[in-house]
């Protein structure tokens, strides 16, 4: 065989190897190093006590009559929409939440265990804009979402297909959620996230998942994880509660994530912020255990601060990092699965600041053991 | 007073306040959070034992006859330039190094304590290029160094004036070091770093410092901290040793920093790299304690890896981070002051990658307690 033919053979073989290459998807990240702690057990107990006093003495607004009906099944004190609950009963309810759960994918090989100290990675969530290959920043479309789902499907270090990776504004709102769920199910074989923008949209998402997984399987297993936000301070609105009820009733996981903006919607101090959002999240999670004991739920704080000169949310500050460390420590205290924000930036473009901001989320989240 | 006059008064007052503003320089950074550890005491003991076996059984080359003369005053085994030393004697010598020291500035208010777990921040070191305000990447000049010294002088979070912030290539080598020391002493009132490129240049630096501090003060106090690198694996060359001897003899601090490029000059494994560079650094530091017991010295590993496809050094990799965590843990084990690299990047421009790379140095160094 001549040198020339050998080279051709090598090149063809390399092309074939690339074409046939199998993507080796990573399993859940298991920690090989100790957790980074910024406080000790005494600090954890103090924050716990603060959160309990908020739940007992101040309480949270639940702006939904059906939800208040659930609370009436407990010893909670209800005053209009305001609900207060004693710490013993609150902790009893929280104790029913499993410390981890399987988030099933329609490809069983992509099913992941969420919680118990191992980490799974999910794509971004909720971006209204994309920057395309020509550098143009514009509203996202369904074609963008499809492309991002394809990329996530191929990414070996991403475990979750995600949900609202971008908001596809070219699809009318009333049936947008159907196309979004379809995008995740068609272009990715990883576990998907559900819609939370209305009760019937959450139900539609579940109905689509039943088609894919089968009615029986979907009824008895967790096939989606969704995200709801409290309107901090101390308000859960009807839209979020409607979706939470649908998913909880069907044994589907929900991240109960106060959308805190420290110094605006929660106290300016990091410890104060953690205490308030902890009370908010624990009360919503306790509610789900009245509806369906044992339904999987996640605690989580996006941990933003506010630029006091503009009112804009700030990602990637040292304060956000501290809130992340503390809220992870609190999640472990209650043995709750915990979501964190890894890579978000205040910067509007892909510049140095965006990377600095992102790393201020990534390091604290990973080092403090987010799930 | 009219509204207009009040506004003018406010504006003038603000201008005056800016003009008269005092820069409040930060003292040394004192840790308020626990250290991040990636290994336990057993891991530290294993790495220690590995380093001791390297020093005892393999040894290090010291390419300088005068240095070998110092070693002959000990029980070290000398074979050509190769020096091997038993762990008991090595640790005896290392034990004479203070766990912290005062690095004096010519403005006493800027004097800092280095070591004992508090951190001081130094500017960059050794950059051959600058990128100017027009975006041009070019060789650095003395004017650049002067400007950077002025900026560091003003920066409230930078504790050290630095030394070779950039290499001013417009000044001929034989008297470049004089201009560099002058730049630091003239344009900054913070502690400066010394020249190490030849024995007489180290002496010249000291002579200049004696003019500024006074002969007596400079003889009895540490007025400069310098940086020397081992040629890993296991070689200390004459140039570096000449400078080390000058500074040690005069009670001046030196960072004994193996220039390791893991997978090229040291083992590819992180633990292997730490073990080898530890042996190199401890032997150089032990040498200084033969020359002048009690002279302040710092351990430190730049912790680079190598891109195996190009041979280029890589900054900001997870492996570098792991070496940083481990070498900080080892420094604490020996109660030695420890330098680390905070913000270095493989990227050649100020882009996202540069920021990601930098943060892979900053977080591990700060969280693992570098001095």
PDB file of C-alpha atoms in Angstrom, chain B residues 31-311:
ATOM      1  CA  UNK B  31     -10.801  35.236  56.379  1.00  0.00           C
ATOM      2  CA  UNK B  32     -14.309  35.173  57.822  1.00  0.00           C
ATOM      3  CA  UNK B  33     -15.267  31.820  56.307  1.00  0.00           C
ATOM      4  CA  UNK B  34     -13.782  28.353  56.786  1.00  0.00           C
ATOM      5  CA  UNK B  35     -11.146  27.013  54.427  1.00  0.00           C
ATOM      6  CA  UNK B  36     -12.140  24.790  51.531  1.00  0.00           C
ATOM      7  CA  UNK B  37     -10.283  21.472  51.787  1.00  0.00           C
ATOM      8  CA  UNK B  38     -10.175  18.892  49.006  1.00  0.00           C
ATOM      9  CA  UNK B  39      -8.412  16.257  51.061  1.00  0.00           C
ATOM     10  CA  UNK B  40      -8.216  15.175  54.680  1.00  0.00           C
ATOM     11  CA  UNK B  41      -5.267  14.764  57.064  1.00  0.00           C
ATOM     12  CA  UNK B  42      -4.547  11.295  55.690  1.00  0.00           C
ATOM     13  CA  UNK B  43      -4.236  12.732  52.165  1.00  0.00           C
ATOM     14  CA  UNK B  44      -1.902  15.454  53.443  1.00  0.00           C
ATOM     15  CA  UNK B  45       0.260  12.851  55.193  1.00  0.00           C
ATOM     16  CA  UNK B  46       0.472  10.741  52.028  1.00  0.00           C
ATOM     17  CA  UNK B  47       1.598  13.688  49.904  1.00  0.00           C
ATOM     18  CA  UNK B  48       4.062  14.691  52.631  1.00  0.00           C
ATOM     19  CA  UNK B  49       5.529  11.189  52.661  1.00  0.00           C
ATOM     20  CA  UNK B  50       5.820  11.207  48.856  1.00  0.00           C
ATOM     21  CA  UNK B  51       7.654  14.559  48.907  1.00  0.00           C
ATOM     22  CA  UNK B  52       9.987  13.312  51.655  1.00  0.00           C
ATOM     23  CA  UNK B  53      10.828  10.209  49.638  1.00  0.00           C
ATOM     24  CA  UNK B  54      11.640  12.396  46.622  1.00  0.00           C
ATOM     25  CA  UNK B  55      13.994  14.513  48.781  1.00  0.00           C
ATOM     26  CA  UNK B  56      15.591  11.455  50.383  1.00  0.00           C
ATOM     27  CA  UNK B  57      15.845   9.027  47.483  1.00  0.00           C
ATOM     28  CA  UNK B  58      15.822  11.080  44.273  1.00  0.00           C
ATOM     29  CA  UNK B  59      16.963  14.507  45.438  1.00  0.00           C
ATOM     30  CA  UNK B  60      17.285  17.793  43.570  1.00  0.00           C
ATOM     31  CA  UNK B  61      20.040  19.251  41.372  1.00  0.00           C
ATOM     32  CA  UNK B  62      21.586  22.473  42.704  1.00  0.00           C
ATOM     33  CA  UNK B  63      23.673  23.820  39.816  1.00  0.00           C
ATOM     34  CA  UNK B  64      25.925  26.071  41.887  1.00  0.00           C
ATOM     35  CA  UNK B  65      29.161  25.244  43.705  1.00  0.00           C
ATOM     36  CA  UNK B  66      28.584  27.751  46.530  1.00  0.00           C
ATOM     37  CA  UNK B  67      25.164  26.204  47.210  1.00  0.00           C
ATOM     38  CA  UNK B  68      26.713  22.739  47.348  1.00  0.00           C
ATOM     39  CA  UNK B  69      29.133  24.163  49.925  1.00  0.00           C
ATOM     40  CA  UNK B  70      26.197  25.156  52.114  1.00  0.00           C
ATOM     41  CA  UNK B  71      24.702  21.676  51.750  1.00  0.00           C
ATOM     42  CA  UNK B  72      28.040  20.169  52.860  1.00  0.00           C
ATOM     43  CA  UNK B  73      27.466  21.843  56.246  1.00  0.00           C
ATOM     44  CA  UNK B  74      24.542  19.440  56.712  1.00  0.00           C
ATOM     45  CA  UNK B  75      24.126  15.678  56.618  1.00  0.00           C
ATOM     46  CA  UNK B  76      22.880  15.865  53.019  1.00  0.00           C
ATOM     47  CA  UNK B  77      24.221  13.307  50.550  1.00  0.00           C
ATOM     48  CA  UNK B  78      25.866  15.082  47.598  1.00  0.00           C
ATOM     49  CA  UNK B  79      26.516  13.330  44.293  1.00  0.00           C
ATOM     50  CA  UNK B  80      27.755  15.819  41.672  1.00  0.00           C
ATOM     51  CA  UNK B  81      25.057  18.483  41.671  1.00  0.00           C
ATOM     52  CA  UNK B  82      22.451  16.103  43.049  1.00  0.00           C
ATOM     53  CA  UNK B  83      21.549  16.676  46.699  1.00  0.00           C
ATOM     54  CA  UNK B  84      19.543  14.216  48.797  1.00  0.00           C
ATOM     55  CA  UNK B  85      18.531  14.973  52.361  1.00  0.00           C
ATOM     56  CA  UNK B  86      16.813  12.987  55.097  1.00  0.00           C
ATOM     57  CA  UNK B  87      13.376  14.124  56.176  1.00  0.00           C
ATOM     58  CA  UNK B  88      14.297  14.843  59.782  1.00  0.00           C
ATOM     59  CA  UNK B  89      17.002  17.336  58.885  1.00  0.00           C
ATOM     60  CA  UNK B  90      14.902  18.806  56.048  1.00  0.00           C
ATOM     61  CA  UNK B  91      11.966  19.392  58.395  1.00  0.00           C
ATOM     62  CA  UNK B  92      14.292  20.818  61.076  1.00  0.00           C
ATOM     63  CA  UNK B  93      15.485  23.441  58.601  1.00  0.00           C
ATOM     64  CA  UNK B  94      11.972  24.173  57.291  1.00  0.00           C
ATOM     65  CA  UNK B  95      10.796  24.608  60.886  1.00  0.00           C
ATOM     66  CA  UNK B  96      13.044  27.675  61.241  1.00  0.00           C
ATOM     67  CA  UNK B  97      11.017  29.626  58.637  1.00  0.00           C
ATOM     68  CA  UNK B  98       8.567  32.055  60.275  1.00  0.00           C
ATOM     69  CA  UNK B  99       4.883  31.371  59.594  1.00  0.00           C
ATOM     70  CA  UNK B 100       4.482  35.052  58.737  1.00  0.00           C
ATOM     71  CA  UNK B 101       6.623  38.153  58.310  1.00  0.00           C
ATOM     72  CA  UNK B 102       6.255  41.889  57.858  1.00  0.00           C
ATOM     73  CA  UNK B 103       6.936  43.062  54.316  1.00  0.00           C
ATOM     74  CA  UNK B 104       7.863  46.687  54.933  1.00  0.00           C
ATOM     75  CA  UNK B 105       6.838  49.534  52.650  1.00  0.00           C
ATOM     76  CA  UNK B 106       8.651  52.872  52.558  1.00  0.00           C
ATOM     77  CA  UNK B 107       5.295  54.300  53.676  1.00  0.00           C
ATOM     78  CA  UNK B 108       4.912  52.435  56.989  1.00  0.00           C
ATOM     79  CA  UNK B 109       1.110  52.540  56.645  1.00  0.00           C
ATOM     80  CA  UNK B 110       1.401  50.221  53.647  1.00  0.00           C
ATOM     81  CA  UNK B 111       3.516  47.609  55.431  1.00  0.00           C
ATOM     82  CA  UNK B 112       1.732  44.253  55.346  1.00  0.00           C
ATOM     83  CA  UNK B 113       1.972  41.007  57.260  1.00  0.00           C
ATOM     84  CA  UNK B 114       2.374  38.078  54.883  1.00  0.00           C
ATOM     85  CA  UNK B 115       1.312  34.660  56.142  1.00  0.00           C
ATOM     86  CA  UNK B 116      -0.585  33.221  59.097  1.00  0.00           C
ATOM     87  CA  UNK B 117      -3.702  32.857  56.988  1.00  0.00           C
ATOM     88  CA  UNK B 118      -4.324  36.424  55.947  1.00  0.00           C
ATOM     89  CA  UNK B 119      -4.070  37.377  52.291  1.00  0.00           C
ATOM     90  CA  UNK B 120      -2.335  40.208  50.492  1.00  0.00           C
ATOM     91  CA  UNK B 121      -2.868  40.970  46.818  1.00  0.00           C
ATOM     92  CA  UNK B 122      -0.035  41.644  44.404  1.00  0.00           C
ATOM     93  CA  UNK B 123      -0.275  42.808  40.780  1.00  0.00           C
ATOM     94  CA  UNK B 124       0.544  40.619  37.810  1.00  0.00           C
ATOM     95  CA  UNK B 125       4.142  39.536  37.253  1.00  0.00           C
ATOM     96  CA  UNK B 126       6.271  38.901  34.208  1.00  0.00           C
ATOM     97  CA  UNK B 127       4.059  40.029  31.316  1.00  0.00           C
ATOM     98  CA  UNK B 128       6.173  40.717  28.199  1.00  0.00           C
ATOM     99  CA  UNK B 129       3.252  42.389  26.399  1.00  0.00           C
ATOM    100  CA  UNK B 130       0.711  45.065  27.107  1.00  0.00           C
ATOM    101  CA  UNK B 131      -2.460  45.870  25.215  1.00  0.00           C
ATOM    102  CA  UNK B 132      -2.741  49.651  25.010  1.00  0.00           C
ATOM    103  CA  UNK B 133      -5.801  51.894  24.907  1.00  0.00           C
ATOM    104  CA  UNK B 134      -5.862  51.641  21.110  1.00  0.00           C
ATOM    105  CA  UNK B 135      -6.148  47.850  21.446  1.00  0.00           C
ATOM    106  CA  UNK B 136      -2.627  47.237  20.125  1.00  0.00           C
ATOM    107  CA  UNK B 137      -0.738  44.319  21.655  1.00  0.00           C
ATOM    108  CA  UNK B 138       2.928  45.281  21.848  1.00  0.00           C
ATOM    109  CA  UNK B 139       6.074  44.865  23.931  1.00  0.00           C
ATOM    110  CA  UNK B 140       5.926  46.767  27.202  1.00  0.00           C
ATOM    111  CA  UNK B 141       8.046  49.841  27.936  1.00  0.00           C
ATOM    112  CA  UNK B 142       9.275  51.587  31.066  1.00  0.00           C
ATOM    113  CA  UNK B 143       6.482  54.150  30.596  1.00  0.00           C
ATOM    114  CA  UNK B 144       3.980  51.284  30.805  1.00  0.00           C
ATOM    115  CA  UNK B 145       5.576  50.005  33.996  1.00  0.00           C
ATOM    116  CA  UNK B 146       5.480  53.518  35.481  1.00  0.00           C
ATOM    117  CA  UNK B 147       1.790  53.845  34.613  1.00  0.00           C
ATOM    118  CA  UNK B 148       0.957  50.456  36.082  1.00  0.00           C
ATOM    119  CA  UNK B 149       2.854  51.319  39.268  1.00  0.00           C
ATOM    120  CA  UNK B 150       0.821  54.540  39.523  1.00  0.00           C
ATOM    121  CA  UNK B 151      -2.402  52.579  39.079  1.00  0.00           C
ATOM    122  CA  UNK B 152      -1.397  50.006  41.686  1.00  0.00           C
ATOM    123  CA  UNK B 153      -0.438  52.815  44.038  1.00  0.00           C
ATOM    124  CA  UNK B 154      -4.010  54.122  43.738  1.00  0.00           C
ATOM    125  CA  UNK B 155      -5.769  50.726  43.855  1.00  0.00           C
ATOM    126  CA  UNK B 156      -7.227  50.297  47.349  1.00  0.00           C
ATOM    127  CA  UNK B 157      -7.391  46.490  47.135  1.00  0.00           C
ATOM    128  CA  UNK B 158      -3.806  45.941  45.938  1.00  0.00           C
ATOM    129  CA  UNK B 159      -1.322  45.596  48.784  1.00  0.00           C
ATOM    130  CA  UNK B 160       1.991  45.173  46.949  1.00  0.00           C
ATOM    131  CA  UNK B 161       3.636  47.441  44.382  1.00  0.00           C
ATOM    132  CA  UNK B 162       4.928  44.383  42.593  1.00  0.00           C
ATOM    133  CA  UNK B 163       8.102  44.038  40.596  1.00  0.00           C
ATOM    134  CA  UNK B 164       8.080  42.868  37.015  1.00  0.00           C
ATOM    135  CA  UNK B 165       4.455  43.879  36.424  1.00  0.00           C
ATOM    136  CA  UNK B 166       5.567  44.135  32.812  1.00  0.00           C
ATOM    137  CA  UNK B 167       9.024  43.689  31.349  1.00  0.00           C
ATOM    138  CA  UNK B 168      10.175  47.134  30.066  1.00  0.00           C
ATOM    139  CA  UNK B 169      12.053  46.010  26.969  1.00  0.00           C
ATOM    140  CA  UNK B 170      13.029  49.558  25.904  1.00  0.00           C
ATOM    141  CA  UNK B 171      15.621  49.654  28.686  1.00  0.00           C
ATOM    142  CA  UNK B 172      18.838  47.648  28.073  1.00  0.00           C
ATOM    143  CA  UNK B 173      19.054  44.542  30.238  1.00  0.00           C
ATOM    144  CA  UNK B 174      22.215  45.479  32.216  1.00  0.00           C
ATOM    145  CA  UNK B 175      20.536  48.454  33.898  1.00  0.00           C
ATOM    146  CA  UNK B 176      16.863  47.557  33.401  1.00  0.00           C
ATOM    147  CA  UNK B 177      16.557  46.287  36.982  1.00  0.00           C
ATOM    148  CA  UNK B 178      17.638  49.673  38.350  1.00  0.00           C
ATOM    149  CA  UNK B 179      14.876  51.479  36.468  1.00  0.00           C
ATOM    150  CA  UNK B 180      12.336  48.858  37.525  1.00  0.00           C
ATOM    151  CA  UNK B 181      13.137  49.191  41.220  1.00  0.00           C
ATOM    152  CA  UNK B 182      13.131  52.984  40.851  1.00  0.00           C
ATOM    153  CA  UNK B 183       9.697  52.844  39.194  1.00  0.00           C
ATOM    154  CA  UNK B 184       8.228  50.916  42.125  1.00  0.00           C
ATOM    155  CA  UNK B 185       9.856  53.147  44.719  1.00  0.00           C
ATOM    156  CA  UNK B 186       8.984  56.427  42.971  1.00  0.00           C
ATOM    157  CA  UNK B 187       5.414  55.795  41.802  1.00  0.00           C
ATOM    158  CA  UNK B 188       4.109  53.645  44.628  1.00  0.00           C
ATOM    159  CA  UNK B 189       4.382  53.718  48.392  1.00  0.00           C
ATOM    160  CA  UNK B 190       3.608  50.007  48.717  1.00  0.00           C
ATOM    161  CA  UNK B 191       6.074  47.150  49.365  1.00  0.00           C
ATOM    162  CA  UNK B 192       8.108  46.229  46.291  1.00  0.00           C
ATOM    163  CA  UNK B 193       9.434  43.009  44.786  1.00  0.00           C
ATOM    164  CA  UNK B 194      13.087  42.468  43.925  1.00  0.00           C
ATOM    165  CA  UNK B 195      15.043  41.506  40.837  1.00  0.00           C
ATOM    166  CA  UNK B 196      16.279  37.924  40.480  1.00  0.00           C
ATOM    167  CA  UNK B 197      17.882  37.802  37.035  1.00  0.00           C
ATOM    168  CA  UNK B 198      21.489  37.878  38.325  1.00  0.00           C
ATOM    169  CA  UNK B 199      23.392  37.973  41.615  1.00  0.00           C
ATOM    170  CA  UNK B 200      24.580  41.565  41.112  1.00  0.00           C
ATOM    171  CA  UNK B 201      21.067  42.705  40.177  1.00  0.00           C
ATOM    172  CA  UNK B 202      19.661  41.271  43.393  1.00  0.00           C
ATOM    173  CA  UNK B 203      22.467  43.129  45.220  1.00  0.00           C
ATOM    174  CA  UNK B 204      21.686  46.353  43.338  1.00  0.00           C
ATOM    175  CA  UNK B 205      18.022  46.069  44.344  1.00  0.00           C
ATOM    176  CA  UNK B 206      19.049  45.698  47.961  1.00  0.00           C
ATOM    177  CA  UNK B 207      21.435  48.655  47.702  1.00  0.00           C
ATOM    178  CA  UNK B 208      18.633  50.847  46.362  1.00  0.00           C
ATOM    179  CA  UNK B 209      16.353  49.705  49.172  1.00  0.00           C
ATOM    180  CA  UNK B 210      19.061  50.627  51.682  1.00  0.00           C
ATOM    181  CA  UNK B 211      19.075  54.173  50.297  1.00  0.00           C
ATOM    182  CA  UNK B 212      15.301  54.402  50.805  1.00  0.00           C
ATOM    183  CA  UNK B 213      14.943  52.563  54.122  1.00  0.00           C
ATOM    184  CA  UNK B 214      18.324  53.312  55.641  1.00  0.00           C
ATOM    185  CA  UNK B 215      21.166  50.811  55.952  1.00  0.00           C
ATOM    186  CA  UNK B 216      20.273  49.696  59.478  1.00  0.00           C
ATOM    187  CA  UNK B 217      16.574  49.251  58.856  1.00  0.00           C
ATOM    188  CA  UNK B 218      17.102  47.284  55.643  1.00  0.00           C
ATOM    189  CA  UNK B 219      19.650  45.045  57.359  1.00  0.00           C
ATOM    190  CA  UNK B 220      17.264  44.068  60.116  1.00  0.00           C
ATOM    191  CA  UNK B 221      13.903  44.030  58.366  1.00  0.00           C
ATOM    192  CA  UNK B 222      12.311  42.486  55.307  1.00  0.00           C
ATOM    193  CA  UNK B 223      11.930  45.247  52.731  1.00  0.00           C
ATOM    194  CA  UNK B 224      11.413  43.134  49.623  1.00  0.00           C
ATOM    195  CA  UNK B 225       9.878  39.840  48.559  1.00  0.00           C
ATOM    196  CA  UNK B 226      11.220  38.201  45.409  1.00  0.00           C
ATOM    197  CA  UNK B 227      10.236  35.305  43.198  1.00  0.00           C
ATOM    198  CA  UNK B 228      12.460  32.472  42.004  1.00  0.00           C
ATOM    199  CA  UNK B 229      11.449  29.425  39.976  1.00  0.00           C
ATOM    200  CA  UNK B 230      12.780  25.901  39.941  1.00  0.00           C
ATOM    201  CA  UNK B 231      13.326  24.353  36.548  1.00  0.00           C
ATOM    202  CA  UNK B 232      11.085  21.420  37.295  1.00  0.00           C
ATOM    203  CA  UNK B 233      11.647  18.576  37.486  1.00  0.00           C
ATOM    204  CA  UNK B 234      14.181  18.757  40.298  1.00  0.00           C
ATOM    205  CA  UNK B 235      16.593  21.445  39.093  1.00  0.00           C
ATOM    206  CA  UNK B 236      17.555  24.771  40.706  1.00  0.00           C
ATOM    207  CA  UNK B 237      19.843  26.687  38.352  1.00  0.00           C
ATOM    208  CA  UNK B 238      22.694  29.029  39.218  1.00  0.00           C
ATOM    209  CA  UNK B 239      20.913  32.301  38.336  1.00  0.00           C
ATOM    210  CA  UNK B 240      18.011  31.564  40.636  1.00  0.00           C
ATOM    211  CA  UNK B 241      20.263  30.246  43.401  1.00  0.00           C
ATOM    212  CA  UNK B 242      22.516  33.330  43.185  1.00  0.00           C
ATOM    213  CA  UNK B 243      19.549  35.625  43.817  1.00  0.00           C
ATOM    214  CA  UNK B 244      18.137  33.334  46.482  1.00  0.00           C
ATOM    215  CA  UNK B 245      21.452  33.414  48.357  1.00  0.00           C
ATOM    216  CA  UNK B 246      21.685  37.222  48.223  1.00  0.00           C
ATOM    217  CA  UNK B 247      18.184  37.728  49.543  1.00  0.00           C
ATOM    218  CA  UNK B 248      18.316  34.963  52.171  1.00  0.00           C
ATOM    219  CA  UNK B 249      21.647  36.239  53.511  1.00  0.00           C
ATOM    220  CA  UNK B 250      20.050  39.671  53.929  1.00  0.00           C
ATOM    221  CA  UNK B 251      16.876  38.383  55.605  1.00  0.00           C
ATOM    222  CA  UNK B 252      14.741  39.218  52.579  1.00  0.00           C
ATOM    223  CA  UNK B 253      11.774  37.065  51.636  1.00  0.00           C
ATOM    224  CA  UNK B 254      11.730  34.864  48.538  1.00  0.00           C
ATOM    225  CA  UNK B 255       8.900  32.844  47.039  1.00  0.00           C
ATOM    226  CA  UNK B 256      10.409  29.483  46.154  1.00  0.00           C
ATOM    227  CA  UNK B 257       8.070  28.580  43.327  1.00  0.00           C
ATOM    228  CA  UNK B 258       8.668  25.584  41.111  1.00  0.00           C
ATOM    229  CA  UNK B 259       7.570  26.533  37.581  1.00  0.00           C
ATOM    230  CA  UNK B 260       5.665  23.311  37.096  1.00  0.00           C
ATOM    231  CA  UNK B 261       3.869  22.400  33.913  1.00  0.00           C
ATOM    232  CA  UNK B 262       1.961  19.283  34.872  1.00  0.00           C
ATOM    233  CA  UNK B 263       2.232  16.485  32.314  1.00  0.00           C
ATOM    234  CA  UNK B 264       5.458  17.985  30.930  1.00  0.00           C
ATOM    235  CA  UNK B 265       7.900  19.004  33.674  1.00  0.00           C
ATOM    236  CA  UNK B 266       6.054  17.226  36.475  1.00  0.00           C
ATOM    237  CA  UNK B 267       3.770  14.173  36.595  1.00  0.00           C
ATOM    238  CA  UNK B 268       0.422  14.387  34.827  1.00  0.00           C
ATOM    239  CA  UNK B 269      -1.398  13.529  38.055  1.00  0.00           C
ATOM    240  CA  UNK B 270      -2.211  16.435  40.352  1.00  0.00           C
ATOM    241  CA  UNK B 271      -1.048  14.596  43.444  1.00  0.00           C
ATOM    242  CA  UNK B 272       2.198  13.619  41.704  1.00  0.00           C
ATOM    243  CA  UNK B 273       2.818  17.213  40.668  1.00  0.00           C
ATOM    244  CA  UNK B 274       2.248  18.514  44.183  1.00  0.00           C
ATOM    245  CA  UNK B 275       4.593  15.871  45.609  1.00  0.00           C
ATOM    246  CA  UNK B 276       7.432  16.725  43.219  1.00  0.00           C
ATOM    247  CA  UNK B 277       7.177  20.519  43.472  1.00  0.00           C
ATOM    248  CA  UNK B 278       6.881  20.231  47.224  1.00  0.00           C
ATOM    249  CA  UNK B 279      10.214  18.397  47.368  1.00  0.00           C
ATOM    250  CA  UNK B 280      11.797  21.040  45.096  1.00  0.00           C
ATOM    251  CA  UNK B 281      10.456  23.986  47.072  1.00  0.00           C
ATOM    252  CA  UNK B 282      11.161  22.537  50.522  1.00  0.00           C
ATOM    253  CA  UNK B 283      14.775  21.785  49.571  1.00  0.00           C
ATOM    254  CA  UNK B 284      15.345  25.365  48.318  1.00  0.00           C
ATOM    255  CA  UNK B 285      13.680  26.775  51.411  1.00  0.00           C
ATOM    256  CA  UNK B 286      15.775  24.498  53.644  1.00  0.00           C
ATOM    257  CA  UNK B 287      18.898  25.801  51.892  1.00  0.00           C
ATOM    258  CA  UNK B 288      17.988  29.370  52.900  1.00  0.00           C
ATOM    259  CA  UNK B 289      17.845  28.306  56.540  1.00  0.00           C
ATOM    260  CA  UNK B 290      21.422  27.026  56.364  1.00  0.00           C
ATOM    261  CA  UNK B 291      22.411  30.438  54.988  1.00  0.00           C
ATOM    262  CA  UNK B 292      20.376  32.469  57.466  1.00  0.00           C
ATOM    263  CA  UNK B 293      18.127  30.712  59.960  1.00  0.00           C
ATOM    264  CA  UNK B 294      14.818  32.525  60.368  1.00  0.00           C
ATOM    265  CA  UNK B 295      14.903  34.307  56.997  1.00  0.00           C
ATOM    266  CA  UNK B 296      11.303  34.634  55.730  1.00  0.00           C
ATOM    267  CA  UNK B 297      10.406  32.405  52.778  1.00  0.00           C
ATOM    268  CA  UNK B 298       7.227  31.455  50.927  1.00  0.00           C
ATOM    269  CA  UNK B 299       6.134  28.221  49.331  1.00  0.00           C
ATOM    270  CA  UNK B 300       4.110  28.481  46.156  1.00  0.00           C
ATOM    271  CA  UNK B 301       3.170  26.679  42.994  1.00  0.00           C
ATOM    272  CA  UNK B 302       2.021  28.498  39.856  1.00  0.00           C
ATOM    273  CA  UNK B 303       0.157  25.271  39.041  1.00  0.00           C
ATOM    274  CA  UNK B 304       0.044  25.227  35.284  1.00  0.00           C
ATOM    275  CA  UNK B 305      -0.832  22.304  33.096  1.00  0.00           C
ATOM    276  CA  UNK B 306       0.273  21.706  29.519  1.00  0.00           C
ATOM    277  CA  UNK B 307      -1.860  21.425  26.389  1.00  0.00           C
ATOM    278  CA  UNK B 308      -0.656  18.038  25.197  1.00  0.00           C
ATOM    279  CA  UNK B 309      -1.387  18.811  21.542  1.00  0.00           C
ATOM    280  CA  UNK B 310       0.741  21.993  21.457  1.00  0.00           C
ATOM    281  CA  UNK B 311       2.995  21.941  24.527  1.00  0.00           C
TER     282      UNK B 311
END
